[in-house]
Coordinates of C-alpha atoms in Angstrom, one line a residue:
Chain C
M1 CA -31.0 105.3 4.5
K2 CA -31.3 101.9 6.2
I3 CA -32.8 98.5 5.7
E4 CA -34.7 97.3 8.7
V5 CA -36.9 94.3 9.6
A6 CA -39.8 96.1 11.3
S7 CA -42.3 94.5 13.6
I8 CA -45.9 95.3 12.8
S9 CA -47.9 96.7 15.7
G10 CA -51.1 97.5 14.0
N11 CA -52.8 97.1 10.6
K12 CA -56.4 97.8 10.0
E13 CA -59.0 99.3 7.6
I14 CA -59.8 102.8 8.8
A15 CA -62.2 103.7 6.0
R16 CA -63.5 101.8 2.9
G17 CA -60.3 100.5 1.1
I18 CA -58.1 102.7 3.2
W19 CA -55.7 101.0 5.6
K20 CA -53.4 102.2 8.3
M21 CA -50.3 100.2 9.4
D22 CA -47.9 100.9 12.3
F23 CA -44.6 99.3 12.8
D24 CA -41.6 99.5 15.0
C25 CA -38.4 100.4 13.2
P26 CA -36.2 102.5 15.4
N27 CA -33.2 102.8 13.0
I28 CA -35.4 104.3 10.2
A29 CA -37.7 106.3 12.5
N30 CA -34.7 108.0 14.1
N31 CA -33.4 109.1 10.7
V32 CA -36.6 110.5 9.4
S33 CA -36.5 114.2 8.5
G34 CA -40.1 115.2 7.7
P35 CA -43.4 115.0 5.8
G36 CA -42.9 114.0 2.1
Q37 CA -40.4 111.3 2.9
F38 CA -41.3 107.7 2.1
I39 CA -40.2 104.1 2.8
N40 CA -39.9 101.2 0.4
I41 CA -41.5 98.0 1.6
K42 CA -40.6 94.5 0.5
V43 CA -44.2 93.2 0.4
D44 CA -43.4 89.7 -0.9
P45 CA -40.5 87.6 0.2
S46 CA -41.0 85.5 -2.9
W47 CA -40.6 86.9 -6.4
E48 CA -44.3 86.9 -7.2
I49 CA -44.1 90.6 -6.6
P50 CA -40.6 91.5 -7.7
L51 CA -40.4 95.2 -6.6
R52 CA -40.7 96.9 -3.3
R53 CA -43.7 99.2 -2.8
P54 CA -43.0 102.8 -2.0
M55 CA -45.2 104.2 0.7
S56 CA -45.4 107.8 1.9
I57 CA -44.9 108.1 5.7
A58 CA -48.1 109.3 7.4
G59 CA -46.5 109.9 10.8
V60 CA -43.6 109.0 13.1
K61 CA -44.0 108.7 16.9
G62 CA -40.8 107.7 18.7
E63 CA -39.6 104.4 17.1
K64 CA -42.9 103.8 15.4
I65 CA -43.8 104.7 11.8
T66 CA -47.3 104.9 10.4
I67 CA -48.3 104.5 6.8
I68 CA -51.8 104.9 5.3
Y69 CA -52.4 103.0 2.1
K70 CA -55.2 102.5 -0.3
L71 CA -56.0 98.9 -1.4
F72 CA -55.2 99.0 -5.0
G73 CA -53.8 95.7 -6.3
K74 CA -52.0 92.5 -5.3
G75 CA -49.2 94.3 -3.5
T76 CA -51.4 96.4 -1.2
K77 CA -53.7 93.3 -0.8
M78 CA -50.8 91.3 0.5
L79 CA -49.8 94.2 2.8
S80 CA -53.4 94.3 4.2
E81 CA -53.2 90.6 5.1
L82 CA -50.2 91.1 7.5
R83 CA -51.0 90.9 11.2
P84 CA -49.5 92.6 14.3
G85 CA -46.5 90.7 15.4
Q86 CA -45.4 89.8 11.9
S87 CA -42.4 91.5 10.4
I88 CA -41.8 93.3 7.3
N89 CA -38.6 94.5 5.5
I90 CA -38.4 98.3 5.1
L91 CA -35.9 100.5 3.3
G92 CA -35.9 104.1 4.3
P93 CA -36.2 106.9 5.0
L94 CA -36.1 108.0 1.4
G95 CA -36.7 111.2 -0.6
N96 CA -37.0 114.9 0.3
M97 CA -39.7 116.7 2.3
F98 CA -42.1 119.6 2.1
S99 CA -40.3 122.8 3.0
T100 CA -42.2 124.9 5.4
S101 CA -41.3 128.4 6.3
D102 CA -41.8 130.3 9.5
K103 CA -43.4 133.2 7.8
D104 CA -47.1 133.7 8.4
S105 CA -48.1 131.9 5.2
F106 CA -51.3 130.3 6.3
P107 CA -50.8 127.1 4.3
I108 CA -53.5 125.1 2.6
L109 CA -52.9 121.3 2.6
V110 CA -54.7 119.3 -0.1
G111 CA -54.8 115.6 -0.2
G112 CA -56.8 113.2 -2.4
G113 CA -57.0 109.5 -3.1
V114 CA -53.7 107.8 -2.2
G115 CA -52.1 111.1 -1.5
I116 CA -53.5 111.5 2.0
A117 CA -50.5 110.2 4.0
P118 CA -47.8 112.9 3.6
I119 CA -50.5 115.6 3.9
L120 CA -51.8 114.2 7.1
W121 CA -48.3 114.0 8.6
L122 CA -47.7 117.7 7.6
H123 CA -51.1 118.6 9.1
N124 CA -50.0 117.0 12.4
E125 CA -46.6 118.6 12.3
L126 CA -48.1 122.1 11.7
N127 CA -50.5 121.5 14.6
I128 CA -47.6 120.7 16.9
K129 CA -45.9 123.9 15.8
S130 CA -49.1 125.8 16.2
V131 CA -49.1 126.9 12.6
S132 CA -52.6 127.9 11.5
H133 CA -53.5 126.1 8.3
I134 CA -56.4 124.6 6.3
L135 CA -56.7 120.9 5.6
I136 CA -58.7 119.7 2.6
I137 CA -59.1 116.0 1.9
G138 CA -61.0 114.6 -1.0
A139 CA -62.7 111.2 -1.6
T140 CA -65.4 109.8 -3.9
T141 CA -67.8 109.1 -1.1
A142 CA -68.2 109.4 2.7
E143 CA -67.2 105.8 3.5
E144 CA -63.7 106.6 2.2
H145 CA -63.1 109.3 4.8
F146 CA -61.7 108.6 8.2
L147 CA -61.5 112.2 9.4
Q148 CA -64.4 114.4 10.4
H149 CA -65.5 117.4 8.4
N150 CA -65.0 120.2 10.8
P151 CA -64.9 123.8 9.3
N152 CA -64.5 125.3 12.7
K153 CA -61.1 123.6 12.9
N154 CA -60.3 124.4 9.3
I155 CA -60.7 120.7 8.3
F156 CA -62.8 120.4 5.1
L157 CA -63.7 117.1 3.6
T158 CA -65.0 116.8 0.1
T159 CA -66.9 113.9 -1.7
D160 CA -67.7 113.5 -5.3
D161 CA -71.2 112.4 -4.4
G162 CA -71.8 115.0 -1.7
S163 CA -72.4 112.3 0.9
M164 CA -70.1 114.1 3.3
G165 CA -68.7 117.6 3.6
E166 CA -68.4 119.7 0.5
L167 CA -69.8 118.3 -2.8
G168 CA -67.3 117.9 -5.6
T169 CA -63.5 117.5 -5.8
V170 CA -61.0 119.3 -3.5
V171 CA -60.4 121.9 -6.2
P172 CA -63.4 124.3 -5.8
T173 CA -63.0 124.1 -2.0
M174 CA -59.3 124.9 -2.3
E175 CA -60.0 127.8 -4.6
S176 CA -62.5 129.4 -2.3
K177 CA -60.2 129.0 0.7
L178 CA -57.4 130.4 -1.3
K179 CA -59.3 133.5 -2.0
E180 CA -59.9 134.0 1.8
V181 CA -56.3 133.3 2.7
T182 CA -54.6 135.4 0.0
S183 CA -56.6 138.4 1.0
R184 CA -54.7 138.4 4.3
S185 CA -51.5 136.4 3.9
F186 CA -49.0 135.0 1.3
G187 CA -50.7 131.6 0.9
I188 CA -48.9 128.4 0.0
I189 CA -50.3 125.1 -1.2
Y190 CA -49.0 121.6 -0.2
A191 CA -50.6 118.9 -2.3
C192 CA -50.5 115.2 -2.9
G193 CA -53.0 113.1 -5.0
P194 CA -54.0 111.9 -8.4
T195 CA -52.5 113.7 -11.4
P196 CA -55.8 115.4 -12.6
M197 CA -56.1 116.9 -9.2
L198 CA -52.5 118.1 -9.2
K199 CA -52.9 119.6 -12.6
A200 CA -56.0 121.5 -11.6
I201 CA -54.4 122.8 -8.4
H202 CA -51.3 123.9 -10.4
R203 CA -53.5 125.9 -12.8
I204 CA -55.1 127.7 -9.9
T205 CA -52.0 128.4 -7.9
T206 CA -50.3 129.7 -11.1
G207 CA -53.2 132.1 -11.6
Y208 CA -52.9 133.3 -8.0
K209 CA -49.1 133.4 -8.3
I210 CA -48.6 131.5 -5.1
D211 CA -46.2 128.7 -4.2
C212 CA -47.3 125.1 -4.6
Q213 CA -45.3 122.1 -3.4
M214 CA -46.4 118.7 -4.7
A215 CA -45.5 115.2 -3.6
L216 CA -45.4 113.2 -6.8
E217 CA -45.8 109.5 -7.6
S218 CA -44.0 107.5 -10.2
Y219 CA -43.4 103.9 -11.1
M220 CA -40.4 103.2 -8.9
G221 CA -37.9 100.3 -9.2
C222 CA -35.5 100.6 -6.4
G223 CA -36.1 103.9 -4.6
I224 CA -32.5 104.7 -4.2
G225 CA -31.4 105.9 -7.7
I226 CA -29.7 102.8 -9.1
C227 CA -32.4 101.7 -11.5
Q228 CA -33.1 105.1 -13.1
S229 CA -36.8 104.2 -13.7
C230 CA -38.9 106.7 -11.8
V231 CA -38.4 109.7 -13.9
I232 CA -40.7 112.6 -14.4
E233 CA -40.3 115.4 -17.0
R234 CA -39.2 118.7 -15.6
K235 CA -38.6 122.2 -16.9
N236 CA -35.3 122.3 -18.7
D237 CA -33.9 125.2 -16.8
S238 CA -34.0 123.3 -13.5
P239 CA -30.5 122.3 -12.3
K240 CA -29.6 118.7 -12.8
E241 CA -29.5 116.7 -9.7
H242 CA -29.6 112.9 -9.3
S243 CA -30.7 111.9 -12.8
Y244 CA -28.1 112.2 -15.5
G245 CA -29.7 114.9 -17.6
K246 CA -31.8 118.0 -17.5
R247 CA -35.0 116.8 -18.9
F248 CA -35.9 114.0 -16.5
S249 CA -35.7 113.9 -12.8
L250 CA -35.6 110.9 -10.5
V251 CA -38.6 111.1 -8.2
C252 CA -36.9 108.8 -5.6
R253 CA -33.8 111.0 -5.2
D254 CA -34.7 114.5 -6.4
G255 CA -38.3 114.2 -5.1
P256 CA -40.9 113.2 -4.3
V257 CA -41.7 116.8 -3.4
Y258 CA -41.3 119.3 -6.2
S259 CA -42.2 122.9 -6.6
A260 CA -45.1 122.7 -9.1
D261 CA -43.5 125.2 -11.5
K262 CA -40.4 123.0 -11.8
V263 CA -42.1 120.0 -13.3
I264 CA -44.2 119.6 -16.5
L265 CA -47.5 118.3 -15.2
S266 CA -49.0 118.5 -18.6
S267 CA -46.2 116.2 -20.0
R268 CA -47.7 113.3 -21.9
Y269 CA -45.3 111.2 -19.9
F270 CA -46.7 112.3 -16.6
K271 CA -49.4 109.8 -16.1
V272 CA -50.4 107.3 -13.6
S273 CA -50.7 104.5 -16.2
G274 CA -48.5 101.6 -15.5
K275 CA -49.2 101.8 -11.8
K276 CA -48.0 98.8 -9.8
T277 CA -50.8 96.5 -9.0
Chain V
M1 CA -11.2 77.0 5.0
V2 CA -13.2 77.6 1.8
D3 CA -11.5 79.5 -1.0
L4 CA -14.0 81.6 -2.9
S5 CA -11.4 83.5 -4.9
I6 CA -11.2 83.4 -8.7
K7 CA -8.9 84.8 -11.3
I8 CA -9.7 86.0 -14.8
K9 CA -6.7 87.0 -16.8
N10 CA -4.5 88.7 -14.2
V11 CA -7.3 90.1 -12.2
E12 CA -8.0 88.5 -8.8
F13 CA -11.5 88.5 -7.4
S14 CA -12.0 87.7 -3.7
N15 CA -15.2 85.9 -4.6
P16 CA -17.1 85.2 -7.9
V17 CA -20.1 87.5 -7.1
L18 CA -20.1 90.8 -9.0
V19 CA -23.0 93.2 -9.5
A20 CA -24.3 93.7 -13.1
S21 CA -24.2 96.8 -15.1
G22 CA -27.3 99.0 -14.8
T23 CA -28.4 97.5 -11.6
F24 CA -25.9 99.1 -9.2
G25 CA -25.6 102.6 -10.6
Y26 CA -22.0 103.8 -10.4
G27 CA -21.4 102.0 -7.1
N28 CA -21.6 105.0 -4.9
E29 CA -25.4 105.3 -4.6
V30 CA -25.6 102.6 -2.0
N31 CA -22.7 103.4 0.3
E32 CA -25.0 103.9 3.3
L33 CA -26.4 100.4 2.9
V34 CA -23.7 98.2 1.5
D35 CA -20.0 97.7 2.0
V36 CA -19.2 97.4 -1.7
N37 CA -15.6 96.3 -1.0
R38 CA -17.0 92.9 0.0
L39 CA -18.3 92.2 -3.5
G40 CA -16.1 90.4 -6.0
G41 CA -16.6 93.4 -8.2
I42 CA -18.8 96.1 -9.6
V43 CA -19.7 96.5 -13.2
T44 CA -20.7 100.1 -13.6
K45 CA -23.6 101.5 -15.6
S46 CA -23.1 101.6 -19.4
I47 CA -21.2 104.7 -20.4
T48 CA -21.5 106.4 -23.8
L49 CA -19.4 109.1 -25.4
H50 CA -21.9 111.8 -24.6
P51 CA -24.3 112.0 -21.6
R52 CA -27.7 110.5 -22.3
E53 CA -31.0 111.5 -20.8
G54 CA -32.5 108.1 -21.4
N55 CA -36.0 107.2 -22.6
P56 CA -39.2 108.9 -21.5
P57 CA -41.2 107.0 -18.9
P58 CA -42.7 104.5 -18.2
R59 CA -39.3 102.8 -18.2
M60 CA -40.0 99.8 -16.0
V61 CA -42.8 97.3 -15.3
E62 CA -43.1 94.2 -13.2
T63 CA -43.8 90.8 -14.9
P64 CA -44.1 87.4 -13.3
S65 CA -40.8 86.8 -11.4
G66 CA -39.1 89.5 -13.4
L67 CA -39.0 93.0 -14.7
L68 CA -39.1 94.7 -18.1
N69 CA -37.0 97.8 -18.5
S70 CA -36.1 100.3 -21.1
I71 CA -34.0 102.9 -19.5
G72 CA -32.3 104.0 -22.7
L73 CA -28.7 104.1 -21.4
A74 CA -29.2 107.1 -19.3
N75 CA -25.7 107.9 -18.2
I76 CA -23.3 110.7 -17.4
G77 CA -21.0 110.3 -20.4
V78 CA -17.3 109.4 -20.5
E79 CA -15.9 112.8 -19.4
R80 CA -17.9 113.0 -16.2
Y81 CA -17.2 109.3 -15.6
I82 CA -13.5 110.1 -15.8
S83 CA -13.6 113.3 -13.6
E84 CA -16.2 112.2 -11.1
M85 CA -16.1 108.4 -10.8
L86 CA -12.6 107.3 -11.5
P87 CA -11.2 109.1 -8.4
Y88 CA -13.8 107.3 -6.3
Y89 CA -12.9 103.9 -7.7
E90 CA -9.3 104.5 -6.7
E91 CA -10.4 104.5 -3.0
L92 CA -12.3 101.2 -3.4
D93 CA -10.9 97.8 -2.4
T94 CA -12.8 95.8 -5.0
N95 CA -12.6 95.4 -8.8
V96 CA -14.4 98.0 -10.8
I97 CA -15.2 97.1 -14.4
M98 CA -16.4 99.8 -16.7
N99 CA -19.3 98.9 -19.0
I100 CA -19.1 100.7 -22.4
A101 CA -21.9 101.2 -24.9
G102 CA -21.5 102.7 -28.4
S103 CA -23.5 103.3 -31.5
S104 CA -20.6 102.9 -33.9
L105 CA -17.3 101.1 -33.9
Q106 CA -15.5 104.4 -33.6
E107 CA -17.6 105.4 -30.5
Y108 CA -16.5 102.3 -28.6
I109 CA -12.9 103.0 -29.6
T110 CA -13.0 106.6 -28.6
I111 CA -14.4 105.9 -25.2
L112 CA -11.9 103.1 -24.5
E113 CA -9.0 105.3 -25.7
R114 CA -10.2 108.2 -23.6
V115 CA -10.3 106.1 -20.4
E116 CA -7.1 104.3 -21.2
G117 CA -5.4 107.7 -21.6
T118 CA -6.0 108.4 -17.9
S119 CA -4.2 106.8 -15.0
N120 CA -7.0 104.7 -13.4
Y121 CA -7.7 101.8 -11.1
L122 CA -10.3 100.1 -13.3
S123 CA -9.8 96.4 -13.4
G124 CA -11.2 96.2 -17.0
Y125 CA -13.9 96.8 -19.4
E126 CA -17.2 95.1 -20.2
I127 CA -18.5 95.9 -23.7
N128 CA -22.3 96.2 -24.1
I129 CA -22.7 94.9 -27.7
S130 CA -26.5 94.8 -27.5
C131 CA -26.4 98.3 -29.1
P132 CA -27.7 99.3 -32.5
N133 CA -24.9 100.1 -34.9
V134 CA -25.9 103.3 -36.8
E135 CA -23.5 102.5 -39.6
K136 CA -25.2 99.2 -40.3
G137 CA -28.8 100.3 -40.3
G138 CA -29.3 99.8 -36.6
L139 CA -28.2 96.1 -36.6
E140 CA -26.9 95.3 -33.2
F141 CA -23.2 94.5 -32.9
G142 CA -24.0 91.5 -30.8
V143 CA -26.1 89.7 -33.3
D144 CA -23.4 89.5 -36.0
C145 CA -20.2 87.5 -35.8
D146 CA -18.3 89.8 -38.1
L147 CA -19.2 92.9 -36.2
T148 CA -18.4 91.3 -32.9
L149 CA -15.0 90.1 -34.2
A150 CA -14.2 93.5 -35.7
L151 CA -15.2 95.3 -32.5
T152 CA -13.3 92.9 -30.3
K153 CA -10.1 93.2 -32.4
E154 CA -10.1 97.0 -32.4
L155 CA -10.6 97.2 -28.6
R156 CA -8.1 94.4 -27.9
K157 CA -5.4 96.4 -29.7
R158 CA -6.0 99.3 -27.4
T159 CA -6.0 97.8 -23.9
D160 CA -4.1 95.2 -21.9
K161 CA -6.7 95.4 -19.2
L162 CA -9.4 92.8 -18.7
L163 CA -11.7 92.9 -21.7
I164 CA -15.1 91.3 -21.5
M165 CA -17.8 91.0 -24.1
K166 CA -21.4 91.0 -22.8
L167 CA -23.5 88.9 -25.1
S168 CA -27.2 89.2 -25.9
P169 CA -29.4 86.1 -25.8
N170 CA -31.5 87.5 -28.6
V171 CA -29.5 85.7 -31.3
T172 CA -29.9 82.5 -33.3
D173 CA -26.5 81.1 -32.1
I174 CA -24.9 82.6 -29.1
A175 CA -22.0 80.1 -29.2
S176 CA -20.8 81.5 -32.6
I177 CA -20.9 85.1 -31.3
A178 CA -18.9 83.9 -28.3
K179 CA -16.4 82.2 -30.6
A180 CA -16.0 85.4 -32.6
A181 CA -15.3 87.4 -29.5
E182 CA -12.7 84.8 -28.4
L183 CA -11.1 84.9 -31.8
G184 CA -10.9 88.7 -31.5
G185 CA -9.0 88.3 -28.3
V186 CA -11.3 89.0 -25.4
D187 CA -10.5 87.6 -21.9
A188 CA -14.0 86.6 -20.9
I189 CA -17.6 86.5 -22.0
S190 CA -20.4 87.7 -19.9
A191 CA -23.9 86.3 -20.6
I192 CA -26.7 87.1 -20.8
N193 CA -28.0 90.6 -21.3
T194 CA -31.8 91.0 -21.0
V195 CA -34.2 89.0 -23.1
V196 CA -36.4 91.0 -25.5
G197 CA -39.9 91.3 -24.1
M198 CA -43.1 93.3 -24.1
S199 CA -46.1 93.9 -21.9
I200 CA -49.4 95.5 -22.8
N201 CA -52.2 96.8 -20.5
P202 CA -55.4 95.0 -21.5
Q203 CA -57.6 97.7 -20.0
T204 CA -56.0 100.7 -21.7
R205 CA -54.6 98.7 -24.7
K206 CA -51.4 100.6 -24.3
Q207 CA -47.9 99.3 -24.1
N208 CA -46.6 99.3 -20.5
I209 CA -43.1 100.6 -21.5
F210 CA -42.7 103.8 -23.5
T211 CA -40.5 102.1 -26.1
G212 CA -42.8 99.0 -26.4
L213 CA -40.1 96.4 -26.7
S214 CA -37.9 96.2 -23.7
G215 CA -35.5 94.0 -21.8
L216 CA -36.7 91.2 -19.5
S217 CA -34.6 90.4 -16.4
G218 CA -34.9 88.7 -13.0
P219 CA -35.6 85.1 -12.0
A220 CA -37.9 84.7 -15.0
I221 CA -34.9 84.5 -17.3
R222 CA -32.5 82.4 -15.1
P223 CA -33.0 79.2 -17.1
V224 CA -32.3 81.1 -20.3
G225 CA -29.1 82.5 -18.8
V226 CA -28.0 79.1 -17.5
A227 CA -28.7 77.5 -20.9
N228 CA -26.7 80.1 -22.8
V229 CA -23.7 79.8 -20.4
Y230 CA -23.9 76.1 -20.9
K231 CA -23.8 76.5 -24.7
I232 CA -20.9 79.1 -24.6
F233 CA -18.9 76.9 -22.2
D234 CA -19.0 74.2 -24.8
A235 CA -17.8 76.5 -27.5
V236 CA -15.0 78.6 -26.0
D237 CA -11.9 78.2 -23.7
I238 CA -12.1 81.6 -22.1
P239 CA -13.9 82.2 -18.7
I240 CA -17.6 83.0 -18.7
I241 CA -19.4 85.4 -16.3
G242 CA -23.0 84.2 -15.8
I243 CA -25.8 86.7 -15.6
G244 CA -29.6 86.4 -15.3
G245 CA -32.0 86.1 -12.4
I246 CA -29.5 85.3 -9.6
T247 CA -31.0 85.7 -6.2
S248 CA -29.2 83.2 -4.0
A249 CA -26.1 81.0 -3.7
D250 CA -27.9 78.1 -5.2
D251 CA -28.5 80.2 -8.3
V252 CA -24.8 81.0 -8.4
V253 CA -23.8 77.4 -8.1
E254 CA -26.2 76.5 -10.9
Y255 CA -24.4 79.0 -13.2
L256 CA -21.0 77.7 -12.1
L257 CA -21.9 74.1 -12.8
A258 CA -23.1 75.2 -16.3
G259 CA -19.7 76.6 -16.9
A260 CA -19.5 80.1 -15.4
T261 CA -16.3 81.1 -13.6
A262 CA -18.0 84.1 -12.0
V263 CA -21.5 85.7 -11.9
Q264 CA -23.2 89.0 -11.8
V265 CA -26.2 89.7 -9.7
G266 CA -28.6 92.1 -11.4
T267 CA -32.3 92.7 -10.9
A268 CA -32.2 91.4 -7.3
N269 CA -30.2 94.5 -6.3
F270 CA -33.4 96.6 -6.9
R271 CA -35.1 94.7 -4.1
D272 CA -32.1 94.2 -1.9
P273 CA -29.1 96.3 -2.6
G274 CA -27.1 94.1 -0.1
I275 CA -28.2 90.8 -1.8
G276 CA -24.7 90.3 -3.3
I277 CA -23.1 90.3 0.1
Q278 CA -25.7 87.9 1.4
I279 CA -25.1 85.6 -1.5
I280 CA -21.4 85.5 -0.8
K281 CA -22.1 84.5 2.7
Q282 CA -24.5 81.7 1.5
L283 CA -21.9 80.6 -1.0
F284 CA -19.4 80.1 1.7
E285 CA -21.9 78.0 3.7
Y286 CA -22.7 76.0 0.6
C287 CA -19.0 75.2 0.0
E288 CA -18.6 74.2 3.7
E289 CA -21.7 72.0 3.6
H290 CA -20.7 70.3 0.4
N291 CA -17.0 70.0 1.1
V292 CA -15.9 72.2 -1.7
P293 CA -12.5 73.6 -0.8
S294 CA -12.3 75.9 -3.8
I295 CA -15.2 77.4 -5.6
R296 CA -13.2 76.9 -8.8
E297 CA -13.9 73.2 -8.6
L298 CA -17.6 73.9 -9.4
V299 CA -16.9 75.5 -12.8
G300 CA -18.5 73.3 -15.5
A301 CA -18.7 70.5 -13.0
I302 CA -22.3 69.5 -13.9
R303 CA -22.6 65.7 -13.5
D304 CA -23.7 63.8 -16.5
E305 CA -24.5 60.6 -14.8
D306 CA -25.0 59.1 -11.3

């Protein structure tokens, strides 16, 4: 964990409302462990935006870190206005990572909405390790996609309006791929995205009795465990870790990646309301 | 050479910048980022008799220049504090002050006695009196002079260590509460705790914090903190520790001029865990620039006229 003033080397819109930023931050980049980890960005040097913005890492190349973010509110708006050459204060790397096994599990990676970044990084890591896998990315419409739908390469894009790839959400595509995969291997799902998507995925993976790891979001104050804000509800039998009890878990320290059967996704507290703008 | 040191009772602080309870965990979370020994002191997260899970989320929301929070005193409880944290504090070279919260007079007493019964290197106790008293229908200790006096007296009897009462601004007359604490024998007053606030989402029509009402902190409340310190300084003869929205040395000086002997940095730690250290450096520069040989000269030194 370090704080570093990083120099921005690129910041552009790669699809409608989806931005990609690269910056040089050797100290943090050298300490990164893997997909799922995030950084916490001080977007506003003044106090108009009091808190840092947690952003999942989308890739690390040498001393460069890439994030992919969706324009959502004033924090991400301010982020999108930064230009190459400008600097930005970063805290990281934070959080845990997806755990990947060497066994021939033929993973399925599912990303939707703001949850593309860690899934994309995992996709690239698995490619480097030559691990066969399926990538499914969802968006509302074609303009929000920056990848190409390519079933031959096991890359499936979905759109709510059918304007690109498969029609509908990522869920039916995932289920049909899961049927194919589980007929010949263990199957494991890695997912990140909006809560309704995660709930649907969990329902399906529970039915198929296969592992599902999810990178979760939460309203985060500090990112390092001192404010105790970013809790999610977990199953009470889980061992206590960084939060002070058994019922709640700190996403910043215990997460953001959780095994889907260790958290209560149906919890009335598990919601995206109160998202930072 | 500038002297930033201060003394409250018999406790010496290398500088007047402490970190506030609830904004720095137990002091060991940020080891990789901050050399905590350079701080004037650490006030640790409120400890209750039994461990507490805290409130359901959402627990925090941003507001203009501030934050609302309602964590619900999530903490490890006094026994784990004793077994896990006290040995760590023994290794530190800064003042560690334990913040205590209770729901009854007896709970405060039990916690303090339990810790006093150990050999420890704590510099003292800060008492969070913004807690509902279950024996008085949920009335907060800190809004009532008699409750504050009784609590202070009972705790004073049981420790010779530095004893600080942390006052709430959500009262009609903070000076009278401070006087009650002084009468009860405390060594210092810290002020202020968070200001009651609320935020509602106009789209969903839901409250943004699970508990509805919550505590406002950050630069938004700095003028409230400064005003309360100013009022307390006029009313008591014991030192005051100023809290509320401190982000820079200028903010520290503002509090000192209003009457604070020391300060606690709170919400700013969430943005920059090392902000306390930066402020100490800035404070040194301020004193050099303004020919202030000792920081103690600034306490209550607000100028009334040209």
